[in-house]
Short mmCIF file of C-alpha atoms and ligand atoms in Angstrom, two decimals:
data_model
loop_
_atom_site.label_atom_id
_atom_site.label_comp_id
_atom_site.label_asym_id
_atom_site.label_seq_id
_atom_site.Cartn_x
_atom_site.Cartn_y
_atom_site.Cartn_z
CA UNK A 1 46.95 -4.42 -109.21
CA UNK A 2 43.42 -2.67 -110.82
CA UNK A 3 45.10 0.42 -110.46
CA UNK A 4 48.32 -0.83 -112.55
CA UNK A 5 45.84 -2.49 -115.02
CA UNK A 6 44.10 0.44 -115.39
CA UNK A 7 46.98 2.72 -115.89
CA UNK A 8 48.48 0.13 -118.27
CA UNK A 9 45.28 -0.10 -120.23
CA UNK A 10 44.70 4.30 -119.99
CA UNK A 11 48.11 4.74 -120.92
CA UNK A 12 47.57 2.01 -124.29
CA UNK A 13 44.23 3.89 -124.85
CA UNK A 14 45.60 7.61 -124.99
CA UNK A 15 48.31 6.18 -126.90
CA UNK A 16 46.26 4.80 -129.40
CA UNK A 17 43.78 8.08 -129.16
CA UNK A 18 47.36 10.17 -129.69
CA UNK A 19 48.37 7.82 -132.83
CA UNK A 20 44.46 9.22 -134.26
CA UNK A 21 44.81 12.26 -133.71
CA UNK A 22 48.13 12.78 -135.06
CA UNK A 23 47.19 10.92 -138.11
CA UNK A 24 44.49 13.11 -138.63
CA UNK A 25 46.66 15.70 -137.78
CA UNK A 26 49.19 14.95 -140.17
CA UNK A 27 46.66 14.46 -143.59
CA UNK A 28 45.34 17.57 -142.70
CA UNK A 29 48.12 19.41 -142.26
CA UNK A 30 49.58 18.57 -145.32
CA UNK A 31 46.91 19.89 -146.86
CA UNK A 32 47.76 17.98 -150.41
CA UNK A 33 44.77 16.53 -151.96
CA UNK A 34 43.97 15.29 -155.84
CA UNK A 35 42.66 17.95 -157.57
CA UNK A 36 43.78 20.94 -155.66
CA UNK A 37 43.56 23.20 -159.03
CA UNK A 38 39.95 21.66 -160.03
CA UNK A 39 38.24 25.06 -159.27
CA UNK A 40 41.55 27.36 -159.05
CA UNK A 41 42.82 26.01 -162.82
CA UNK A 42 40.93 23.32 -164.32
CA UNK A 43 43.47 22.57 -166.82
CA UNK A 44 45.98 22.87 -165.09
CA UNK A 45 46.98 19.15 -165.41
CA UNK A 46 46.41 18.77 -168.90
CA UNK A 47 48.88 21.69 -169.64
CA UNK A 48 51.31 20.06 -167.97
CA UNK A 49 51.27 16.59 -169.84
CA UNK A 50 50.69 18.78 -172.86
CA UNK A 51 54.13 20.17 -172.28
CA UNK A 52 55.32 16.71 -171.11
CA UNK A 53 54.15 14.34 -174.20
CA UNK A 54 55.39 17.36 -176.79
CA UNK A 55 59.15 17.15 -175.33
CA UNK A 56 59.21 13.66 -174.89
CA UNK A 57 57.84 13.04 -178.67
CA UNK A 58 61.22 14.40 -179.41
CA UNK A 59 63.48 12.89 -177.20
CA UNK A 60 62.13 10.10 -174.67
CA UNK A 61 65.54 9.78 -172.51
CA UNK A 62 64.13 12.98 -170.92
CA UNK A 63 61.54 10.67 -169.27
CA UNK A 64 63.94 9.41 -166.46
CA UNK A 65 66.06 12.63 -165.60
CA UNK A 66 62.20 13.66 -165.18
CA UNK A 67 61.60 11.08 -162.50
CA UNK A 68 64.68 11.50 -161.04
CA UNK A 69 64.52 15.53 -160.29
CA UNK A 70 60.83 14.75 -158.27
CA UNK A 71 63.17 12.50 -156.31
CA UNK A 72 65.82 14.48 -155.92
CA UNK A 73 63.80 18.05 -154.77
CA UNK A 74 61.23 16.10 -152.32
CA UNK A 75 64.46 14.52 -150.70
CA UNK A 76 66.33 17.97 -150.33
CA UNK A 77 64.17 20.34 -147.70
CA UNK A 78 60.97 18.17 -148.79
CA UNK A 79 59.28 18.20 -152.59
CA UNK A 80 59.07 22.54 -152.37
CA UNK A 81 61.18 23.17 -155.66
CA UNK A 82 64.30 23.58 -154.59
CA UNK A 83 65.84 21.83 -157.11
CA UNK A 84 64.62 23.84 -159.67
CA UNK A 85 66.19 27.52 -157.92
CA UNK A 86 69.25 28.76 -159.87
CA UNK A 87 71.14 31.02 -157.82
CA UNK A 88 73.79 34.04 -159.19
CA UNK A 89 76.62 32.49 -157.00
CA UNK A 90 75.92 28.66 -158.11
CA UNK A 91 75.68 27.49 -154.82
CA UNK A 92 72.56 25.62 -155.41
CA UNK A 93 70.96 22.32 -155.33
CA UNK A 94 71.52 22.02 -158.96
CA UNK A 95 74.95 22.32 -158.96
CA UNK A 96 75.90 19.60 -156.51
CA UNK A 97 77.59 16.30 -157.84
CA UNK A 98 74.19 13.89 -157.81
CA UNK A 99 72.18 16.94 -159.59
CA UNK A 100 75.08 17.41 -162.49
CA UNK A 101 72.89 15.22 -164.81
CA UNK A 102 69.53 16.03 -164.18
CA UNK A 103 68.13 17.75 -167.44
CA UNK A 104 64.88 18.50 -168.57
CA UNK A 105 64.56 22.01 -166.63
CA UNK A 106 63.58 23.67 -169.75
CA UNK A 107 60.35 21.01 -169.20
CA UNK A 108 59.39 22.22 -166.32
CA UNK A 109 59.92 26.04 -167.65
CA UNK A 110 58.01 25.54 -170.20
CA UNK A 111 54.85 23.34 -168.49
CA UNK A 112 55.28 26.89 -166.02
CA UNK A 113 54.94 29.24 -168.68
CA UNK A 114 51.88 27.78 -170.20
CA UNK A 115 50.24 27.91 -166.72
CA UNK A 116 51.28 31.29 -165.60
CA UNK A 117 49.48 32.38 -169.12
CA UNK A 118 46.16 30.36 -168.47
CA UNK A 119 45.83 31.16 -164.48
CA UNK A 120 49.10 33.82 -163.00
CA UNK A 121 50.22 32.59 -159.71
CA UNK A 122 48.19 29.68 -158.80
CA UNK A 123 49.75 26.50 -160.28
CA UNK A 124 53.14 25.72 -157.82
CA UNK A 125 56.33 24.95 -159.52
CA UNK A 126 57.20 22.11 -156.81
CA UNK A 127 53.14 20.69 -158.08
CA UNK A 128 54.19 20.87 -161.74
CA UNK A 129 57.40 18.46 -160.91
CA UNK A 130 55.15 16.29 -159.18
CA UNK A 131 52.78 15.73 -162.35
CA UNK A 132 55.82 16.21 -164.31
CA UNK A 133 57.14 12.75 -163.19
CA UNK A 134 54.19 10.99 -163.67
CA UNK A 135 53.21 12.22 -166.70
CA UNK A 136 56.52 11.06 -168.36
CA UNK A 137 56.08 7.88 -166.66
CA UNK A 138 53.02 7.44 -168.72
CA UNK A 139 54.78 8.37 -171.67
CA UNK A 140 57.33 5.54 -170.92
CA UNK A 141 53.95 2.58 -170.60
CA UNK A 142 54.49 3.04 -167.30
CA UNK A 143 52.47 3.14 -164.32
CA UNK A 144 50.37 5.98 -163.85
CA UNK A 145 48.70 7.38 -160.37
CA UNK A 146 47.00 9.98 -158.95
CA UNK A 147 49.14 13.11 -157.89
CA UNK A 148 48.32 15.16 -154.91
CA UNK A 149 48.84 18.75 -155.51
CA UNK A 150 48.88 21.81 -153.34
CA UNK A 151 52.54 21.91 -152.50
CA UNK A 152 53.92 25.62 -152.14
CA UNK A 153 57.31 26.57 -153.14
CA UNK A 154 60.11 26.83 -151.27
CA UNK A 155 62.76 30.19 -150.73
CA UNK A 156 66.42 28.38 -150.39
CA UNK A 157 68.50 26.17 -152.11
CA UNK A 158 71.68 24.72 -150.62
CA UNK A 159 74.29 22.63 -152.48
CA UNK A 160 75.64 21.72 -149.29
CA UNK A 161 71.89 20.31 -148.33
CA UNK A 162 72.03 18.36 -151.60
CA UNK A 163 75.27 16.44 -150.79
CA UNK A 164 73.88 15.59 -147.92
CA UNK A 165 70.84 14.54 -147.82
CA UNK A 166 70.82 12.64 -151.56
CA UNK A 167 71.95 8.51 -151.11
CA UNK A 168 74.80 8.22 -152.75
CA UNK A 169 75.20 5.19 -155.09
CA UNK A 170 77.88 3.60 -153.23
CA UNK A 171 75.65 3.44 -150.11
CA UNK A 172 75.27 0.73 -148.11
CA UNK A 173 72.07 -1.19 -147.10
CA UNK A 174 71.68 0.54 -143.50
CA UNK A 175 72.60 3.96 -144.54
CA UNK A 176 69.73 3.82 -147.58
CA UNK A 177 67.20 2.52 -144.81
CA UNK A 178 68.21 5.12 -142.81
CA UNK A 179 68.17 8.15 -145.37
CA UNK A 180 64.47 6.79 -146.94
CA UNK A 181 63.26 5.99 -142.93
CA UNK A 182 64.29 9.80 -142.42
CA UNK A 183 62.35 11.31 -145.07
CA UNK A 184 58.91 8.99 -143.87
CA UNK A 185 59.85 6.04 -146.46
CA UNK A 186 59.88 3.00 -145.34
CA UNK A 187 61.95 -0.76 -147.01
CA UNK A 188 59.48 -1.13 -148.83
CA UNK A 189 59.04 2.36 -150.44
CA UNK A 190 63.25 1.88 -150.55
CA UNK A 191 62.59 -0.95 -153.03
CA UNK A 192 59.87 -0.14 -154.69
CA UNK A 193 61.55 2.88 -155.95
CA UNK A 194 64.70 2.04 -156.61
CA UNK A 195 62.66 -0.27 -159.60
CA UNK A 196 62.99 3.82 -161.19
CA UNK A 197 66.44 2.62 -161.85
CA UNK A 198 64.56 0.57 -164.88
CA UNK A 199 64.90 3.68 -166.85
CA UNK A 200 68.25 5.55 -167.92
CA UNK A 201 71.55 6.04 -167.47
CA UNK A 202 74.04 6.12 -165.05
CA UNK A 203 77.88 6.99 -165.70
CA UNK A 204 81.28 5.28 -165.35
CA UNK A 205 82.16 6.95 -162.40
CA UNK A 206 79.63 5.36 -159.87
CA UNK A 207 81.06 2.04 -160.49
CA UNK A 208 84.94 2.00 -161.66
CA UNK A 209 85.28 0.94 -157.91
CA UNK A 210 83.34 -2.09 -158.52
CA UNK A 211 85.10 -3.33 -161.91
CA UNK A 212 88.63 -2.68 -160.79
CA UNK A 213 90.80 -3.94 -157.59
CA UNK A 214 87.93 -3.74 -155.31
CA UNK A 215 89.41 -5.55 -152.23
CA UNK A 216 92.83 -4.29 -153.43
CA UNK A 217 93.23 -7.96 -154.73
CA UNK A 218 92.70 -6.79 -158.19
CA UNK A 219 89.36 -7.83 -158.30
CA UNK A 220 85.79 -6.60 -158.95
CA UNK A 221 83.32 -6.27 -156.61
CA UNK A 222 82.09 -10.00 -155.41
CA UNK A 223 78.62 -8.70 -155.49
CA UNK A 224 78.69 -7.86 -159.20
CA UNK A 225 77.84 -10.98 -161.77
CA UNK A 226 81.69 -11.91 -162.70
CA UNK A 227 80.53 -11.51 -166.84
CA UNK A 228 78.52 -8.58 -166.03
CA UNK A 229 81.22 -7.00 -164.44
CA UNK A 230 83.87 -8.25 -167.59
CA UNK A 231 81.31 -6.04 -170.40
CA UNK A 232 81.05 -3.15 -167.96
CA UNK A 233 85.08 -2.76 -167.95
CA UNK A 234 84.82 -2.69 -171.40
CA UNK A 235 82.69 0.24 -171.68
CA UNK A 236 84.22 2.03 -168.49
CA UNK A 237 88.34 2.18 -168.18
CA UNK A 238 89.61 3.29 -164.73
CA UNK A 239 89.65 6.77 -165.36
CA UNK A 240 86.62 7.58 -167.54
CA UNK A 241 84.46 10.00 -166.06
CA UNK A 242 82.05 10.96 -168.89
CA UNK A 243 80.41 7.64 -170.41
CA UNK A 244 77.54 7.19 -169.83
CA UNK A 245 75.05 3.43 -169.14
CA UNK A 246 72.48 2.05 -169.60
CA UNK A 247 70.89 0.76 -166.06
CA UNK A 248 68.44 -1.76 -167.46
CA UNK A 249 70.61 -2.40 -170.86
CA UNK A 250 68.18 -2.68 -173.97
CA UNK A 251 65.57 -1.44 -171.93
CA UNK A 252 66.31 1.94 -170.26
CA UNK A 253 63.19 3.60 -172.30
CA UNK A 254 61.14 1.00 -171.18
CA UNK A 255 59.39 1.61 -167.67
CA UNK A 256 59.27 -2.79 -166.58
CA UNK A 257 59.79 -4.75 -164.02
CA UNK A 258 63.16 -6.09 -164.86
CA UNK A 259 65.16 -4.16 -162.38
CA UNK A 260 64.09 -6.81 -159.51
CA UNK A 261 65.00 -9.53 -161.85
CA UNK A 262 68.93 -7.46 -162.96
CA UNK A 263 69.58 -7.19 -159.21
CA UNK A 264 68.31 -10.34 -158.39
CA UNK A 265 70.71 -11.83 -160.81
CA UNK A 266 73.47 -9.57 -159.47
CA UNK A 267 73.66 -6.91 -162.35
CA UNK A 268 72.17 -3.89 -160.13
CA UNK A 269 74.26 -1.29 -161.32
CA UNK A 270 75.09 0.65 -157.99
CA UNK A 271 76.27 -1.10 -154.91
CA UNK A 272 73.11 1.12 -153.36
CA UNK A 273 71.23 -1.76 -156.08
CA UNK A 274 73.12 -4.67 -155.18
CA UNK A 275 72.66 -3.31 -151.35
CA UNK A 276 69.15 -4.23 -151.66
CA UNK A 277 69.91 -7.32 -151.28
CA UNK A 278 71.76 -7.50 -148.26
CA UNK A 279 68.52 -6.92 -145.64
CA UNK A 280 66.41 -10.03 -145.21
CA UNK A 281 63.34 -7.13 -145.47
CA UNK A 282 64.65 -5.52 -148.61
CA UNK A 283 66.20 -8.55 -150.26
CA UNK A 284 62.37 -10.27 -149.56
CA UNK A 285 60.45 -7.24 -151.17
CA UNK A 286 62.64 -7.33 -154.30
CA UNK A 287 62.34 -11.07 -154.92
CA UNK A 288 58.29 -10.75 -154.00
CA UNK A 289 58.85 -7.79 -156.76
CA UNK A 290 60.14 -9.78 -159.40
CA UNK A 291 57.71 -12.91 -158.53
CA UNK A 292 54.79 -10.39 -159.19
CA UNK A 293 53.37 -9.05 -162.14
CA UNK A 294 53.91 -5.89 -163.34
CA UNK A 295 50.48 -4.37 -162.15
CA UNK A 296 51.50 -5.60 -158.97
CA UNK A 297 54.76 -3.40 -159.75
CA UNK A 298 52.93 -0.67 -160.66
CA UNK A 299 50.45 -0.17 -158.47
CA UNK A 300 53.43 -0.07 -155.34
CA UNK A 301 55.33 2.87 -157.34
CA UNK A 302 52.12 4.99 -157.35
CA UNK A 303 51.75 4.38 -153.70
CA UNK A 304 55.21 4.70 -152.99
CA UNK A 305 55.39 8.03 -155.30
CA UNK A 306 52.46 9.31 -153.64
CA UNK A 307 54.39 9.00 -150.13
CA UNK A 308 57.35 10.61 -151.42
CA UNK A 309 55.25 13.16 -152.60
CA UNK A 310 54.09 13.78 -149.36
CA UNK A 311 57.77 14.56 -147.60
CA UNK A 312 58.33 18.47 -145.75
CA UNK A 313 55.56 19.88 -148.31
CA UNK A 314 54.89 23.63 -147.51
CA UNK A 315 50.89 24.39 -148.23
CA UNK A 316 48.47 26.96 -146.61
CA UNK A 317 50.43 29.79 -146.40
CA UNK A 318 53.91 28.53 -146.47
CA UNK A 319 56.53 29.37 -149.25
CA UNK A 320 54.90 31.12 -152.09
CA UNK A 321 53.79 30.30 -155.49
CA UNK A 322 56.84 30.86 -157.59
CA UNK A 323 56.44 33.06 -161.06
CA UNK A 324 59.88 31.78 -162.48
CA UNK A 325 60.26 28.10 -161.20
CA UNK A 326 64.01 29.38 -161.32
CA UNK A 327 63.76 32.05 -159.25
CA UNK A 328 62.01 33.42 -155.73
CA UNK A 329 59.39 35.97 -156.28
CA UNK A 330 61.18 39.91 -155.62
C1 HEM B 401 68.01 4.38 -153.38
C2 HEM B 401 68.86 5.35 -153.54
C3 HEM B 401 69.25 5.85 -154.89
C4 HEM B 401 70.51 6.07 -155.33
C5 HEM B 401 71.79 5.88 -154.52
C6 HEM B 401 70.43 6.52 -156.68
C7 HEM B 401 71.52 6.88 -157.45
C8 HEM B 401 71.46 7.17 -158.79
C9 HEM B 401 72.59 7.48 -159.61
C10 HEM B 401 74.03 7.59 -159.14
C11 HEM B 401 72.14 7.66 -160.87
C12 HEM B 401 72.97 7.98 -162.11
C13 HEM B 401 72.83 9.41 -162.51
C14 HEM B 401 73.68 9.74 -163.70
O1 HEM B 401 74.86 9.39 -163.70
O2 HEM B 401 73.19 10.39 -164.65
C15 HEM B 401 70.73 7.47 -160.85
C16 HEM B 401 69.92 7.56 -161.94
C17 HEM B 401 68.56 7.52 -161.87
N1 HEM B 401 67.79 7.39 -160.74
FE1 HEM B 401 68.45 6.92 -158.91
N2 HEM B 401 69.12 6.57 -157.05
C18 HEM B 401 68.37 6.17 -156.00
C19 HEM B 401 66.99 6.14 -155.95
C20 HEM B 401 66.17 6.56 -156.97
C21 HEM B 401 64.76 6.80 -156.84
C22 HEM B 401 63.97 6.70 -155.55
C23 HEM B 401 64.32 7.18 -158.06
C24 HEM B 401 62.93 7.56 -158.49
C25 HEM B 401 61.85 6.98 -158.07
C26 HEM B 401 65.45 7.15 -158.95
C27 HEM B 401 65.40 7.42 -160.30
C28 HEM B 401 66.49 7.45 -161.12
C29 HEM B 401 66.40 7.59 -162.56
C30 HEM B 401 65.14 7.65 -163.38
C31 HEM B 401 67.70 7.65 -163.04
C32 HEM B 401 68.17 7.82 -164.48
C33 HEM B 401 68.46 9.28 -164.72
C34 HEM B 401 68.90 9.62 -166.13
O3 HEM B 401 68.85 8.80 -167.03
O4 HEM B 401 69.29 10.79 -166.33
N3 HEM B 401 66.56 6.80 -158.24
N4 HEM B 401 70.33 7.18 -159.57
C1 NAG B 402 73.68 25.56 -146.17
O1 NAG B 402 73.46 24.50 -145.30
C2 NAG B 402 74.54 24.23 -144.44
C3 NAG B 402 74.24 22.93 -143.73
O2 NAG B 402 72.96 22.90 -143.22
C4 NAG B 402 74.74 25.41 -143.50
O3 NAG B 402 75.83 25.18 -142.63
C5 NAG B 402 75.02 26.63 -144.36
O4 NAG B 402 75.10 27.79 -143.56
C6 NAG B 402 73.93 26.85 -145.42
N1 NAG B 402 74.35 27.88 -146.34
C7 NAG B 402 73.64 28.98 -146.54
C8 NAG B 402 74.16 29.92 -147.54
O5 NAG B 402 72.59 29.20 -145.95
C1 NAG B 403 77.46 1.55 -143.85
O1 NAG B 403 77.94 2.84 -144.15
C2 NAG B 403 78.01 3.68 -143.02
C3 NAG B 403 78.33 5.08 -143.50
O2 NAG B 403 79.33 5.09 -144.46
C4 NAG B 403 79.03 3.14 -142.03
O3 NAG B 403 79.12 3.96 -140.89
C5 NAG B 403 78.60 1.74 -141.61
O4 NAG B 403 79.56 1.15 -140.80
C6 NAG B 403 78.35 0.86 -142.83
N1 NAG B 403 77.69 -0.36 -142.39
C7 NAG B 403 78.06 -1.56 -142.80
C8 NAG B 403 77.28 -2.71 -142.26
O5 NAG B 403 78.97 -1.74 -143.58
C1 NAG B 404 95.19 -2.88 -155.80
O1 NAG B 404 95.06 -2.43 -154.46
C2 NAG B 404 96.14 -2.82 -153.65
C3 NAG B 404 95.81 -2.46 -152.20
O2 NAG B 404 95.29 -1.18 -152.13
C4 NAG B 404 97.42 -2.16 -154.14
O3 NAG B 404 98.52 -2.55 -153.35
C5 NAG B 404 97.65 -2.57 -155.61
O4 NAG B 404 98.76 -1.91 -156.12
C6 NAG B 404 96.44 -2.30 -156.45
N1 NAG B 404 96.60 -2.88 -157.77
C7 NAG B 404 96.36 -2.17 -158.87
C8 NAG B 404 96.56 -2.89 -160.17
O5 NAG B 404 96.02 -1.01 -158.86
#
């Protein structure tokens, strides 16, 4: 009986000792840290937002395509700038269906060539989309946070990886929990997030299914507000693949709260937005969401940005710093 106790309580101990270690393991190996270009290139974040507030003085819609390209490299081999790789045959990231309408690359050339002229190979092109993002966030009034930096770039891009590791907007509730829980995110982070969806546009084609015959009764979908769903078909017939929405309508250059309260009241674009409300977790974070302020808001989106941040970095070694965020070094 000792013995069993004692096992039981050595095996809870090295488990616990384990859990440490591999913590520990884990922030140091990432090797990310705020202010990794301090001594390297102390200005290296204020050429950034330099490059950052000057394009988005001229058009702020760039803001969310912005956001969304952070999203959609860290989810795709981890946040190593893949996204940003163009290669001769066009089978890369960027030309897979849910990267057709990310813009802004020019951005991120440009934020690249001002750094390669004030300190040559030190500033990574996967770190300048990471201050990228926030940076136009700021621009947008909203939240700000602290980026980690000292990501390396990446070598490959797929198109196939793309398509398959990217949610798709007519995702269901356990697949999104289950393509965030894979990359380290958690409901939580799921939710938080998805509040991004308070800036830009979507298009017609991610949600014709919803407006027309959705249970092959004619219908739309029964998760979509019945007069929301009657002013989307006007803007969207059945076969319009080009026009483009506004997620958080009258809004969607406004970084706010309001996408809790839109899905809450069943006008969540996607059915991956209305699916947030079909987990008793999920559904309970979005209505704590849109009970809170927005600092509350805030403040979770830097956390949860910061985590995302954080997924399959390359540092130390790994990868290389890139010269042309478009290309790998010859
Ligand atoms: C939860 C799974 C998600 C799905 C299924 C999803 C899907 C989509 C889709 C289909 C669009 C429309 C793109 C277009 O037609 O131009 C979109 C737009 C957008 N998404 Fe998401 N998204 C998800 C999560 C996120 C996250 C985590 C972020 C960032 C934190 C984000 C930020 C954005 C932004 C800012 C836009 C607007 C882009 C623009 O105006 O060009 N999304 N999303
Ligand atoms: C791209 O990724 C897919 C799936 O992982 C793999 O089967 C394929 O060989 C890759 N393509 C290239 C060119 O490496
Ligand atoms: C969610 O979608 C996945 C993948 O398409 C499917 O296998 C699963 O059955 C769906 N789950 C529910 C509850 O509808
Ligand atoms: C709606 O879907 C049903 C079942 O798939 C089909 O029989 C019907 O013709 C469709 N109606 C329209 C108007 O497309």
């Amino acid at each position: 009986m000792a013995a069993l106790k004692m096992t039981i309580s050595c095996f809870v101990f090295l488990q616990v000792l384990s859990c440490l270690l591999s913590s520990f393991a884990l922030s140091k190996a990432l090797g990310l840290k705020v202010g990794f270009y301090d001594m390297s290139c102390p200005k290296a974040e204020l050429i950034v937002k330099k490059s950052v507030f000057e394009a988005m003085k001229k058009d702020l819609t760039l803001g969310a395509p912005l956001l969304r390209m952070f999203f959609h490299d860290c989810f795709v081999r981890g946040c190593e700038g893949s996204v940003l790789l163009d290669l001769k045959n066009k089978k890369d990231e960027k030309n897979a269906i849910p990267n057709l309408f990310l813009r802004g690359f020019e951005i991120i050339d440009d934020a690249k060539a001002a750094l390669e002229k004030e300190c040559p190979g030190i500033v990574s092109c996967s770190d300048v989309l990471a201050l990228v993002a926030r940076d136009a966030m700021v621009v947008l009034n909203g939240p700000s946070w602290e980026v980690e930096t000292g990501r390396r770039d990446g070598l490959v891009s797929n198109i196939s990886e793309a398509l398959s590791n990217l949610p798709s907007p007519f995702n269901n509730i356990s697949s999104l929990i289950t393509q965030f829980h894979s990359k380290g995110l958690n409901k939580k982070d799921l939710v938080v997030l998805s509040g991004g969806h308070t800036i830009g546009n979507g298009h017609c084609p991610q949600i014709t299914n919803r407006l027309y015959n959705f249970t092959g009764k004619g219908d739309s979908d029964p998760n979509l507000d019945t007069g929301y769903a009657t002013s989307l078909r006007k803007i969207c017939k059945p076969t319009d693949t080009t026009t483009a929405l506004e997620m958080d309508p009258g809004s969607f250059k406004t970084f706010d709260e309001s996408y809790f309260k839109l899905v809450s009241k069943r006008r969540g674009l996607f059915q991956s937005d209305a699916a947030l409300l079909d987990n008793q977790e999920t559904k309970s974070y979005l209505l704590n969401q849109m009970k809170s302020d927005r600092s509350t808001f805030f403040k979770d989106f830097g956390v949860s940005m910061v985590k995302m941040g954080r997924i399959g970095v390359l540092t130390g070694k790994a990868g290389q710093i890139r010269k042309n965020c478009r290309m790998v070094n010859k």
